[in-house]
Amino acid sequence: VQLVESGGGLVQPGGSLRLSCAASGFTFSNYWMSWVRQAPGKGLEWVANINQDGSEKNYVDSVKGRFTISRDNAKNSLYVQMNSLRGEDTAVYYCAREYGNSGRDYWGQGTLVTVSS
Amino acid sequence: QSALTQPASVSGSPGQSITISCTGTSSDVGTYNYVSWYQQHPGKAPKLMIYDVTKRPSGVSNRFSGSKSGNTASLTISGLQPEDEADYYCSSYTSSSTLWVFGGGTKLTVL
């Protein structure tokens, strides 16, 4: 199992960014997927998840209306579109595979998003 | 402030056992057996160590064990080894709109 995030970088407050996660080594379309973030020197925070066919999506309150999670099962890829970015969105963003309701069993290496002017 | 409460740090000597607590509420830890624990070394991605309160993924040492009583879950590491030094995070499913919550993390130092 391998998860590889990309798309992070420096963006100004109010700006947008799209993160991608390329999955391999498992049947991507069989699993819920998550984004989890970690602000510098801080703990983990679940951001969003999406079910196998993309018909169900959930978000932490702080990103509702600003972030959109999506997936392309044909490309084995997970995405998050982040709009109206704020300083508090600065974090390493991890893509993770969900193991039912039991947790996240595989994680990518993360991609850093920095929101600053 | 994190939804689940963990001690900021714990320490132990090689060979000893330590326990890390994770206190939630009746909306998360107290109701659901969906508590998981993650190990994170500096600059690395988290690694699942315990899921469903007590279960170990394949490949995780049996020195790691989990338990729960009421609103508090615990991770016990026995026979401490230097490589166990890391940050540990608990997580739980919750009935709130957030769905998933994490603890603030505990830094384990192996003296």
XYZ file of C-alpha atoms in Angstrom:
228
model
C 0.000 0.000 0.000
C 1.337 3.398 -0.937
C -0.204 6.843 -0.620
C 1.625 9.824 -2.109
C 0.377 13.372 -1.547
C 1.223 16.335 -3.720
C 0.110 19.897 -4.351
C 1.193 21.621 -1.160
C 2.939 24.967 -1.104
C 2.760 28.603 -0.070
C -0.515 30.414 -0.671
C -1.809 33.796 0.418
C -4.751 34.145 2.805
C -7.967 33.881 0.857
C -6.303 31.813 -1.815
C -6.963 28.300 -3.069
C -5.020 25.089 -3.382
C -5.811 21.561 -4.549
C -4.090 18.620 -2.931
C -3.864 15.211 -4.564
C -3.154 11.751 -3.202
C -2.110 8.933 -5.526
C -2.954 5.494 -4.176
C -1.445 2.166 -5.152
C -1.090 -1.367 -3.861
C -4.753 -1.906 -2.974
C -8.198 -1.688 -4.524
C -8.759 2.023 -4.017
C -12.462 1.922 -4.864
C -13.163 -0.410 -1.921
C -12.197 2.022 0.807
C -13.305 5.190 2.511
C -10.478 7.744 2.434
C -9.583 10.653 4.724
C -7.574 13.812 4.918
C -5.951 14.512 8.292
C -3.832 17.573 9.026
C -1.190 18.546 11.547
C -0.289 22.165 12.217
C 3.414 22.782 12.918
C 4.279 21.443 16.354
C 0.654 20.509 17.030
C -1.506 17.401 17.117
C -3.531 15.600 14.492
C -6.890 16.873 13.255
C -9.300 14.938 11.054
C -10.386 17.150 8.158
C -12.686 15.198 5.862
C -13.569 11.779 4.537
C -15.324 10.302 1.532
C -16.967 6.965 0.881
C -16.099 4.464 -1.804
C -18.083 5.970 -4.684
C -17.865 9.592 -3.602
C -21.542 9.901 -2.744
C -20.978 10.578 0.962
C -18.633 13.229 2.301
C -18.026 14.527 5.798
C -16.059 17.530 7.055
C -14.806 18.998 10.305
C -16.817 22.121 11.114
C -13.883 24.492 10.610
C -13.563 23.660 6.900
C -17.206 23.198 5.918
C -18.076 25.395 2.956
C -14.394 26.008 2.153
C -12.938 22.550 1.473
C -14.268 19.915 -0.916
C -13.080 16.322 -0.862
C -13.385 14.214 -3.994
C -11.980 11.094 -5.617
C -11.413 9.552 -9.030
C -11.485 5.783 -8.729
C -10.387 5.357 -12.339
C -7.194 7.232 -11.473
C -6.831 5.814 -7.943
C -6.672 9.342 -6.651
C -8.040 11.367 -3.763
C -8.308 15.151 -3.799
C -9.157 18.078 -1.579
C -9.949 21.484 -3.019
C -9.184 24.138 -0.420
C -10.660 27.621 -0.911
C -10.700 30.766 1.222
C -7.588 29.571 2.990
C -6.700 31.002 6.389
C -3.563 31.082 8.468
C -4.968 28.393 10.725
C -5.112 26.030 7.743
C -1.309 25.939 7.708
C -0.402 22.305 8.289
C 0.973 19.105 6.879
C -1.932 17.381 5.154
C -1.974 13.592 5.220
C -4.005 11.294 3.026
C -5.079 8.148 4.880
C -6.991 4.957 4.154
C -9.851 4.235 6.527
C -10.201 0.781 8.022
C -13.954 0.798 8.468
C -14.784 2.794 11.589
C -11.700 1.384 13.234
C -9.172 4.031 12.302
C -6.727 4.844 9.550
C -4.406 1.969 8.682
C -2.203 3.536 6.008
C -0.962 7.112 5.720
C 0.930 9.070 3.126
C 4.063 11.060 3.932
C 2.139 14.344 3.930
C 2.324 17.602 2.006
C 2.882 20.987 3.651
C 0.451 23.823 3.087
C 1.529 27.244 4.286
C -0.970 30.093 4.282
C 0.840 33.383 4.655
C 1.206 36.758 3.012
C -7.996 22.407 22.808
C -8.244 18.792 21.645
C -11.455 16.842 22.075
C -9.677 13.953 23.809
C -7.330 14.585 26.737
C -3.910 12.958 26.926
C -0.971 13.688 29.217
C 1.583 15.875 27.470
C 4.447 13.566 28.312
C 5.350 10.262 29.908
C 8.686 8.611 30.403
C 10.136 5.264 31.306
C 13.341 3.295 31.302
C 14.130 0.480 28.889
C 12.344 -2.688 29.921
C 9.713 -0.895 31.983
C 6.016 -0.506 31.178
C 4.143 2.729 30.712
C 0.493 3.613 30.212
C -0.902 6.575 28.308
C -4.450 7.648 29.086
C -6.968 9.185 26.712
C -10.045 10.739 28.300
C -13.124 11.605 26.293
C -16.834 11.782 26.969
C -19.968 9.709 26.587
C -20.209 11.102 23.044
C -17.038 9.365 21.924
C -14.793 7.047 23.956
C -17.531 6.179 26.422
C -19.980 4.973 23.788
C -17.997 3.670 20.830
C -15.404 0.911 20.701
C -13.739 2.749 17.815
C -10.691 3.971 19.693
C -7.393 3.835 17.854
C -3.826 4.730 18.771
C -1.091 6.089 16.518
C 2.669 6.319 16.890
C 4.475 9.189 15.197
C 8.215 9.627 15.023
C 9.564 13.124 14.267
C 9.029 14.099 10.653
C 7.217 10.868 9.876
C 3.620 9.899 9.154
C 1.502 8.409 11.943
C 1.390 4.628 12.226
C -1.642 2.696 13.447
C -0.750 0.729 16.580
C -4.134 -0.198 18.085
C -7.663 -0.156 16.673
C -11.092 -1.023 18.055
C -9.738 -0.314 21.560
C -7.729 -3.537 21.894
C -6.794 -4.914 18.455
C -3.300 -4.845 16.975
C -2.682 -4.598 13.237
C -0.492 -7.247 11.711
C 3.161 -6.451 12.312
C 2.688 -4.401 15.470
C 4.538 -5.776 18.466
C 2.498 -7.485 21.165
C 4.260 -5.174 23.625
C 1.545 -2.692 22.664
C -1.906 -3.194 24.153
C -5.075 -1.161 24.531
C -7.970 -1.038 26.940
C -10.940 1.099 27.905
C -12.902 1.870 31.043
C -15.803 4.268 30.898
C -14.780 7.448 29.101
C -11.038 6.689 29.303
C -8.984 4.574 26.940
C -5.419 3.536 27.638
C -2.379 2.427 25.689
C 0.153 0.284 27.513
C 3.635 -0.351 26.206
C 5.531 -3.089 28.002
C 9.242 -3.842 27.807
C 10.053 -0.313 26.656
C 12.633 -0.061 23.889
C 14.520 3.007 22.675
C 12.647 2.919 19.359
C 9.364 3.373 21.201
C 10.323 6.980 21.858
C 7.770 8.933 19.815
C 4.542 10.885 20.013
C 1.371 8.883 20.576
C -2.128 9.984 19.633
C -5.476 8.481 20.488
C -8.525 8.896 18.281
C -12.207 8.053 18.582
C -15.339 8.092 16.533
C -17.795 10.627 17.934
C -21.500 11.303 17.649
C -20.779 14.999 17.141
C -20.708 16.618 13.705
C -16.926 16.260 13.692
C -17.176 12.429 13.388
C -13.560 11.789 14.363
C -11.554 13.348 17.187
C -7.942 13.057 18.248
C -6.151 13.583 21.504
C -3.508 16.274 21.827
C -0.715 13.729 21.780
C 1.702 12.349 24.367
C 5.453 12.504 24.008
C 7.050 9.292 25.236
C 10.645 9.565 26.356
C 12.653 6.400 26.913
C 15.258 7.371 29.453
